[in-house]
Coordinates of C-alpha atoms in Angstrom, one line a residue:
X368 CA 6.2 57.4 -16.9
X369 CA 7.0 60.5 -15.4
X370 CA 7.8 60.6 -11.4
X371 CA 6.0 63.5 -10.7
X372 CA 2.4 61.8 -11.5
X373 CA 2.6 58.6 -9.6
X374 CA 0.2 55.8 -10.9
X375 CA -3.2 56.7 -9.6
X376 CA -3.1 60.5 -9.8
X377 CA -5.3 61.0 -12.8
X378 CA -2.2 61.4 -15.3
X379 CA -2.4 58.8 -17.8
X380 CA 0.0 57.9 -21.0
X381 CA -1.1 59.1 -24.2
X382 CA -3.1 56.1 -26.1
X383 CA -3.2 53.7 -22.6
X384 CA -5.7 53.5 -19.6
X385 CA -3.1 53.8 -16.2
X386 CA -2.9 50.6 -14.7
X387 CA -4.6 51.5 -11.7
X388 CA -7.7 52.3 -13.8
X389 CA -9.9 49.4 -13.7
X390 CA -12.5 51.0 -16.4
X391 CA -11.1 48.8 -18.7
X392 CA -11.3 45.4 -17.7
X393 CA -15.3 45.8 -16.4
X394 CA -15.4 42.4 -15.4
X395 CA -12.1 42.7 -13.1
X396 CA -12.9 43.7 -9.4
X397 CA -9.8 45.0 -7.7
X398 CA -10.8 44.5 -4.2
X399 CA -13.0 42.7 -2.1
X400 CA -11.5 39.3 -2.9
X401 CA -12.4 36.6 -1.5
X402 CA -10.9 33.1 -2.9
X403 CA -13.2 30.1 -2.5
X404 CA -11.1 27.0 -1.2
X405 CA -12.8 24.0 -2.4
X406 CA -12.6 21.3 1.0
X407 CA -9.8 18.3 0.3
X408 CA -11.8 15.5 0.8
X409 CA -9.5 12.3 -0.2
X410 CA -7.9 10.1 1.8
X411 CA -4.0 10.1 1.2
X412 CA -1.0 7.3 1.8
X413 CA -0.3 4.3 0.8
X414 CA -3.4 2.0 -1.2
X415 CA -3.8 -1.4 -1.7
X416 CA -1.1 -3.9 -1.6
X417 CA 1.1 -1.0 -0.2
X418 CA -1.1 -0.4 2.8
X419 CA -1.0 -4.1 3.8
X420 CA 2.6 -3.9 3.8
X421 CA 4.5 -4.9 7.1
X422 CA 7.9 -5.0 5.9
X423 CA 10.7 -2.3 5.9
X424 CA 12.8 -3.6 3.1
X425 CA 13.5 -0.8 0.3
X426 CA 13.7 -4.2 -2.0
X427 CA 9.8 -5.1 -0.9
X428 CA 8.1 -1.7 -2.1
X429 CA 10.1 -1.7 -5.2
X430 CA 8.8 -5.3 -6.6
X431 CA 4.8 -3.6 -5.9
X432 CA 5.7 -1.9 -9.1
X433 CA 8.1 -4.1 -11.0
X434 CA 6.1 -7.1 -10.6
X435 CA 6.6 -10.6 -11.6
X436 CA 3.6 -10.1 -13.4
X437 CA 5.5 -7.5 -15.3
X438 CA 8.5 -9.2 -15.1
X439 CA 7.4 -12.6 -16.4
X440 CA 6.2 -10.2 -19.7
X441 CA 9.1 -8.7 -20.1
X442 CA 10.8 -12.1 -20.3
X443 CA 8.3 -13.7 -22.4
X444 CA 9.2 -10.1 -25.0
X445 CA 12.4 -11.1 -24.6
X446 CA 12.5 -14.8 -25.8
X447 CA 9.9 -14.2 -28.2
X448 CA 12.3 -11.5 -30.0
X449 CA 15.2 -14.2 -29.6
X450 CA 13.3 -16.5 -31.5
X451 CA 12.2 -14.3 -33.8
X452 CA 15.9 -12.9 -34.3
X453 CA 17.0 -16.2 -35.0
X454 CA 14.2 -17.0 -37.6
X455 CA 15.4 -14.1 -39.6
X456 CA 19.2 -15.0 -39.7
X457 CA 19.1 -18.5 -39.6
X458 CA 23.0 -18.6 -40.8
X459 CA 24.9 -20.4 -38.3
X460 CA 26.8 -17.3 -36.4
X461 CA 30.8 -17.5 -36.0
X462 CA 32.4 -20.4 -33.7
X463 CA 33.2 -17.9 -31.0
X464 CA 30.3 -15.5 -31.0
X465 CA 28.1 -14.6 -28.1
X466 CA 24.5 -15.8 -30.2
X467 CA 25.9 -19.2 -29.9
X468 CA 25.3 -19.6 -26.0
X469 CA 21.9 -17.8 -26.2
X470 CA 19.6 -19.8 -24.0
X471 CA 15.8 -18.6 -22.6
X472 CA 15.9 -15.8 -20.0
X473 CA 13.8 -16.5 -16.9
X474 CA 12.0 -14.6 -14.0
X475 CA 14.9 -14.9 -11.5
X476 CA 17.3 -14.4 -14.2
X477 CA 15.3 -10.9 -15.2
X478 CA 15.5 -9.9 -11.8
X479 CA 19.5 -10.5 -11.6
X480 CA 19.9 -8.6 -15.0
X481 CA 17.7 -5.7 -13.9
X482 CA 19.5 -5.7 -10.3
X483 CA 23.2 -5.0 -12.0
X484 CA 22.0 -2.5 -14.6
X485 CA 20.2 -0.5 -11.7
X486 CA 23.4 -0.7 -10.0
X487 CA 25.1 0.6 -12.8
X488 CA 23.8 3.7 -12.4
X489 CA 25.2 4.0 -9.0
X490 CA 28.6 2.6 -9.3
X491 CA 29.9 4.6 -12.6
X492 CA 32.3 3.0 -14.7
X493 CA 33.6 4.5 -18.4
X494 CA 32.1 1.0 -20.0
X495 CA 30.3 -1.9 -19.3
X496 CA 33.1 -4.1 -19.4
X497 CA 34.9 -2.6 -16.4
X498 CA 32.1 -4.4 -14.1
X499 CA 33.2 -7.2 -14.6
X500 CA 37.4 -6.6 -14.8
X501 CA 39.4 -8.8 -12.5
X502 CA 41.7 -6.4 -12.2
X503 CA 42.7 -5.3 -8.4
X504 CA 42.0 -1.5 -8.9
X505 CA 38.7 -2.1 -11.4
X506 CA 37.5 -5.0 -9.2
X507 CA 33.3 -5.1 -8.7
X508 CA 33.3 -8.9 -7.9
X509 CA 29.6 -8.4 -7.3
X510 CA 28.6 -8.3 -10.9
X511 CA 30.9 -11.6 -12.0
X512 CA 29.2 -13.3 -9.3
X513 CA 25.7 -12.7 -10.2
X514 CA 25.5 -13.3 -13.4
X515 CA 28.6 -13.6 -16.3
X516 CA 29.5 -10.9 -18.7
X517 CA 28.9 -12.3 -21.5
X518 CA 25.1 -13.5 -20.4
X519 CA 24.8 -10.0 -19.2
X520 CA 25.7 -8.8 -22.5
X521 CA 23.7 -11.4 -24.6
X522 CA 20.2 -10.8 -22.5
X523 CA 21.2 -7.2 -22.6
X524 CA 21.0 -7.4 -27.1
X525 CA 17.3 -9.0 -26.8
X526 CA 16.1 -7.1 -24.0
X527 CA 12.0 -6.3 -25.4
X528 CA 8.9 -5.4 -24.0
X529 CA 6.5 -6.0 -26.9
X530 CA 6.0 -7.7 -30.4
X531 CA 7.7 -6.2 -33.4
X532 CA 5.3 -7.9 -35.5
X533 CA 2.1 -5.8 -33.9
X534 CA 3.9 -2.8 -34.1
X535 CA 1.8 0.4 -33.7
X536 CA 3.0 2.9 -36.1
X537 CA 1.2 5.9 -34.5
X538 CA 2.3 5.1 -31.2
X539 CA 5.8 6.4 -30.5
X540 CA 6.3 5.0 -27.4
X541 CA 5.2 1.0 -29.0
X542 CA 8.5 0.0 -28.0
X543 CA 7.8 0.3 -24.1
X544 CA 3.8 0.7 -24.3
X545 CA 3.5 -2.4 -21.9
X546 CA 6.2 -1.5 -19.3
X547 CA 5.2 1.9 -19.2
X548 CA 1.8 1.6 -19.3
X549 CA 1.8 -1.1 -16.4
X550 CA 4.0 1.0 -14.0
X551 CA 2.1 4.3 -14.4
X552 CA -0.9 2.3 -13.7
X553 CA 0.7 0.9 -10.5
X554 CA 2.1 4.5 -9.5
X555 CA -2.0 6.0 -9.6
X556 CA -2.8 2.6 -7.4
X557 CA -0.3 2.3 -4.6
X558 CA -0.5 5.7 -3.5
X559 CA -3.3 8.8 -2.8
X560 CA -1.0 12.1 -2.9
X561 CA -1.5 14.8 -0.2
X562 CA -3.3 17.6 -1.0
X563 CA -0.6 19.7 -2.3
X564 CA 0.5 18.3 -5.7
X565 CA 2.5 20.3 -8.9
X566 CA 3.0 19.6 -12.7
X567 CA 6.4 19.9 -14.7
X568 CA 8.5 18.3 -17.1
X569 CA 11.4 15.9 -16.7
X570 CA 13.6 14.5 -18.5
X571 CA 15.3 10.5 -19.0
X572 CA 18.4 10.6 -20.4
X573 CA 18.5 9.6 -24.2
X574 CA 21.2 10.8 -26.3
X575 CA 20.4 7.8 -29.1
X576 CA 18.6 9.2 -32.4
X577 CA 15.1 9.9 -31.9
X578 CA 12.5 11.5 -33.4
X579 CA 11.1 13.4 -30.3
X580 CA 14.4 13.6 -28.3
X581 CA 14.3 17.3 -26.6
X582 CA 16.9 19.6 -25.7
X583 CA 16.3 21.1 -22.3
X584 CA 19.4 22.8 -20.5
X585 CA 17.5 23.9 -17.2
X586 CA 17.2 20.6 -16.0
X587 CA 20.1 18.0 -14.6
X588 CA 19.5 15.5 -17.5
X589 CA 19.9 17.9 -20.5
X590 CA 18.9 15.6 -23.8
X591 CA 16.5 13.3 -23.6
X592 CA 12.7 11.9 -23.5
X593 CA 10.6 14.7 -21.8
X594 CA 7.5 13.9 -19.8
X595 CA 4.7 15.8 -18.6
X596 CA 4.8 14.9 -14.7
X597 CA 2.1 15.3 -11.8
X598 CA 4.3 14.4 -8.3
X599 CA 3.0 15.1 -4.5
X600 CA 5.0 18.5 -3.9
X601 CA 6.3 16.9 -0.5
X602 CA 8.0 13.8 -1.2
X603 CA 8.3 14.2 -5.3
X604 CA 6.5 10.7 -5.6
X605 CA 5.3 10.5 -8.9
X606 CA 1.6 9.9 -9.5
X607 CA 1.3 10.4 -13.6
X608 CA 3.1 11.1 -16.3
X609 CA 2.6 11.2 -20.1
X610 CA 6.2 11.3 -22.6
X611 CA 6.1 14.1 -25.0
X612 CA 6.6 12.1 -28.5
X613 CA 6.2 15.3 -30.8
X614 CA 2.7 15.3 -31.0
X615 CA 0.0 15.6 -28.6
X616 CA -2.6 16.7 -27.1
X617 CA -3.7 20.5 -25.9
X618 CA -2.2 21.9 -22.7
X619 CA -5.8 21.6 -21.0
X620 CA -5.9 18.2 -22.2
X621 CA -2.6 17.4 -21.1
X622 CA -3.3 18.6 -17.6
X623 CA -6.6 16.8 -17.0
X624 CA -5.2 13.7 -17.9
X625 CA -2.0 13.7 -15.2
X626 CA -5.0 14.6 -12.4
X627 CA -7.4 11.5 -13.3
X628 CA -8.9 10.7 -10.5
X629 CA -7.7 13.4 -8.3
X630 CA -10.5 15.7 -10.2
X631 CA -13.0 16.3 -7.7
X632 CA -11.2 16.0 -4.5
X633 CA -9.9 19.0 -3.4
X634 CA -6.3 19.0 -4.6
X635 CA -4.2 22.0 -4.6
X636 CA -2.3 22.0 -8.1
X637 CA 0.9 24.6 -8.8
X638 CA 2.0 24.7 -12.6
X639 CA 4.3 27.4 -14.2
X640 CA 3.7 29.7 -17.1
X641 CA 3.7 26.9 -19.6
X642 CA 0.2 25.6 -18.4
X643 CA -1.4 28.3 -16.9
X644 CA -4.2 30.6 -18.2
X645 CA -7.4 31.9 -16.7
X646 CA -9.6 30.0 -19.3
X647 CA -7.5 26.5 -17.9
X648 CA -8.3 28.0 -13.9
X649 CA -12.0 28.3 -14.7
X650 CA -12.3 24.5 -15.9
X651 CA -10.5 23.3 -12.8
X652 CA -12.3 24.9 -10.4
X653 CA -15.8 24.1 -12.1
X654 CA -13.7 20.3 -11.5
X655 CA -12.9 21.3 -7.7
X656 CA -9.4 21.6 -8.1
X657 CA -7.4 24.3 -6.4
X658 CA -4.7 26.4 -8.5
X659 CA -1.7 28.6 -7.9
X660 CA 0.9 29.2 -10.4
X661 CA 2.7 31.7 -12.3
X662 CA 1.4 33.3 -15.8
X663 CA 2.6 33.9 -18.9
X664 CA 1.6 37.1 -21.1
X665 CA -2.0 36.8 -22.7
X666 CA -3.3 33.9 -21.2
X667 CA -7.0 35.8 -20.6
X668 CA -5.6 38.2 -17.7
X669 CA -7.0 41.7 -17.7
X670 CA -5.5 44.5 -19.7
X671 CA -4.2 46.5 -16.6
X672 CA -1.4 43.4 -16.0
X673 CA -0.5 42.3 -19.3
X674 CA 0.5 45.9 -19.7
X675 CA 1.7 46.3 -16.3
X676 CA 5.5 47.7 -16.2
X677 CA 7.7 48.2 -13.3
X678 CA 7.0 51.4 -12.6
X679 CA 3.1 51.0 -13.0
X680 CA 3.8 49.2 -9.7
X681 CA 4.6 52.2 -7.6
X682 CA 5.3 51.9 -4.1
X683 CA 2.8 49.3 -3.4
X684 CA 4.7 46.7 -5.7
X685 CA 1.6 45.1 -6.5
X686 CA -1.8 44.8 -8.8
X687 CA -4.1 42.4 -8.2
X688 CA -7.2 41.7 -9.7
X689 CA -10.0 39.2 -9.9
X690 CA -12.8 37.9 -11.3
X691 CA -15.8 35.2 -10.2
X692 CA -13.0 32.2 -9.1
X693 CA -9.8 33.6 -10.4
X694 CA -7.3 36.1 -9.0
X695 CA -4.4 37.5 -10.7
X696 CA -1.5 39.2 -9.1
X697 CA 1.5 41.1 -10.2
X698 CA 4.3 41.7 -8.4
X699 CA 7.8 43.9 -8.4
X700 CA 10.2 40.8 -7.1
X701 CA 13.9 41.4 -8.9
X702 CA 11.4 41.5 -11.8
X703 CA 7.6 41.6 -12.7
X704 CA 6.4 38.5 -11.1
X705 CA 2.6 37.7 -12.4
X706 CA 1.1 35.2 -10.2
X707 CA -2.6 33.1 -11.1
X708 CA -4.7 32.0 -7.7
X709 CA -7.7 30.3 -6.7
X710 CA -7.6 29.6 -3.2
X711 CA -5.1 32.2 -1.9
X712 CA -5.9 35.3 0.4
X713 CA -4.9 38.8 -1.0
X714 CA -2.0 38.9 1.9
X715 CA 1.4 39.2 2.5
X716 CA 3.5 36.7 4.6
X717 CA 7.2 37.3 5.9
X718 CA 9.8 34.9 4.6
X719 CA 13.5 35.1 5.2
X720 CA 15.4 34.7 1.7
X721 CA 19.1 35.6 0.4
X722 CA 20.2 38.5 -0.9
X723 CA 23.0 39.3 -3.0
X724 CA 25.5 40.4 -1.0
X725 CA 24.5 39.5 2.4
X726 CA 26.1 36.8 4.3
X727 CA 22.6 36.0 6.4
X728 CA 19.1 35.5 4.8
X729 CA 16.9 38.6 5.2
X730 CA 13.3 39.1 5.8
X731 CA 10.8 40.1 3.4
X732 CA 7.3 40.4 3.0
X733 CA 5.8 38.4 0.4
X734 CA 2.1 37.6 -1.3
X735 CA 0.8 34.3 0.1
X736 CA 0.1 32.6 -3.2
X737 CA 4.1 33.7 -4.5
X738 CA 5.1 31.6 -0.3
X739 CA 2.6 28.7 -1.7
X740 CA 4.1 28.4 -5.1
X741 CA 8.2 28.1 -4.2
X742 CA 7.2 26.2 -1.1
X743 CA 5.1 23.2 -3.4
X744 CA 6.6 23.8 -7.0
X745 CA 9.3 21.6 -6.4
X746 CA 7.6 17.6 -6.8
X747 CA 9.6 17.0 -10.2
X748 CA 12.8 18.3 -8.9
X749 CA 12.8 16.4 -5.9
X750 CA 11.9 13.4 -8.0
X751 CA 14.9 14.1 -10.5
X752 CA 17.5 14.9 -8.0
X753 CA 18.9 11.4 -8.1
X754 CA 18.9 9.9 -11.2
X755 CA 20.9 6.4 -12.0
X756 CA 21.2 6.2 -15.8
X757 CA 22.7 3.5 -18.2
X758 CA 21.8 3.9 -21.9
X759 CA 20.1 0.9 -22.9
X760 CA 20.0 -0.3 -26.6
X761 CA 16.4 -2.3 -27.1
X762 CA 17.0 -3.7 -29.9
X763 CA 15.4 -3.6 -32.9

């Protein structure tokens, strides 16, 4: 673009509208905009059995979701694929080996088993073995004292949460269904999020061979299960989620079924590129859901930003349009930024940020919805920011 016709002046590029001429998007207004913030009408905190809780113990909250309910299935899995083991090898095993002293897990005994592999993933050890060394320097006397290695070890090889024999061959997550299913469902119960809430991906560590393993090396667990994950933007608790298996559903889909029964209510949602599009925007307003978020190229924006350079964005540093519900934005940051509202004024707020090269943050003006987005897209990390991982082996 040549300097000496500044976006605006009349002078366009050969072949291309300037990006300040709104002739050809007709049904993009650029001013006048004024974003219609749906009312948040739900109650948030805790719900049922957490509401009536009274105690302060960590240990209390944490068996509202792993339940003896769930518990006592996982055991009855467990014995069940024990039996079922033993049915098909019905050779007598070797004097000394571990099968020999199998006995029925229990409840209690679940809970004990559960307790050292959770602390596992705190106190980290090269191998399992080392929990339970005598030795003065490896000591954890914890662990021998709870429960022995060996049983450890043996409940540890028929660990199951449902029946091989009703397998599900177009469920990939048959293996788990139960447990996973049971917990999620506990997760939407216990707990109304605050208005602000986001979707991203996260990942559980799995470096065993799988057909939908992923490879993601922006987050802190690298290889692994994904999941799709809706989380409270202020405390990262997680509300849904859904595991990425390969196959799936569309992106809409995907993002209607996290909200459930938040649909309706209010909620402010922030996604990033993956998600958004205009189209997407339309249907959650039309569900009174709020949006911010940032956008990806050709997701239904007008012409004037999916063509938008830097130097279309002059000495404003900005483009916004909008249309009926939906405003887009595009912004000169250290790059194009392109930004997707609903409920956002067209107006800058000052934020102090770092710079490269300075030793203090500095002050800058920024566009509300870009303040809104880094302040709430940020659930999912603070939900995977402390992670305790063992790899488990289920079995067969």
């Amino acid at each position: 673009m040549d300097p000496r016709h500044p976006v605006g002046s009349g002078k366009k590029k050969k072949g291309r509208a300037s990006s300040r001429d709104g002739g050809q998007d007709p049904d993009w207004q650029e001013s006048d905009w004024q974003p219609h913030k749906i009312p948040f009408s739900a109650r948030p905190g805790p719900q049922s059995a957490a509401a009536e809780m009274t105690s302060e113990s960590p240990a209390d909250f944490f068996e509202l979701f792993l339940t003896d309910e769930l518990l006592g299935h996982i055991v009855e899995q467990t014995n069940l694929y024990a039996r079922q083991y033993f049915e098909a090898h019905p050779y007598t095993p070797p004097p000394h080996s571990r099968q020999n002293a199998w006995k029925p897990v229990s409840v209690q005994e679940i809970k004990s088993f559960f307790g050292l592999t959770f602390l596992t993933g705190y106190i980290k050890k090269p191998n399992l073995e080392l929990y339970w060394s005598v030795d003065e320097v490896d000591a954890t006397p914890y662990f021998s004292k709870t429960m022995s290695r060996n049983r450890f070890q043996l409940i540890w090889r028929f660990l199951h949460f449902n029946d091989n024999r009703a397998q599900d061959y177009n469920d990939r997550m048959y293996k788990v269904r139960p447990v996973l299913d049971y917990i999620v469902d506990k997760s939407k119960e216990l707990y109304q999020p605050r208005q602000n809430i986001c979707i991203d991906e996260g990942m559980m560590l799995w470096r065993g061979r799988l057909s939908f393993r992923v490879y993601n090396p922006q987050k802190p667990v690298k290889y692994g299960i994904k999941s799709y994950i809706l989380c409270e933007s202020a405390t990262g608790y997680c509300f849904n989620m859904k595991p990425y298996v390969g196959v799936g559903s569309t992106l809409p889909d995907t993002v209607f079924g996290l909200l459930d029964r938040l649909q309706g209510h209010g909620y402010t949602l922030y996604m990033d590129n993956f998600y958004n599009s205009v189209a997407l925007c339309e249907r959650l307003v039309a569900a009174n859901v709020n949006v911010c978020g940032t956008l990806r190229k050709n997701r239904g924006e007008p012409k004037v930003i999916t063509e938008v350079t830097k130097s279309d964005l002059g000495t404003e540093g900005k483009i916004v349009r909008h249309k009926g519900g939906v405003k887009i934005l595009a912004r000169q940051d250290k790059r194009v930024v392109k930004m997707v509202t609903t409920c956002h004024q067209d107006r800058m707020e000052r934020v102090d940020v770092w710079q490269k090269g300075q030793k203090h943050k500095v002050s800058q003006l920024k566009p509300e919805c870009i303040v809104a987005y880094n302040a709430c897209m940020n659930g999912v990390d603070k939900l995977d920011q402390n992670p305790f991982i063992r790899r488990l082996s289920l079995g067969d």
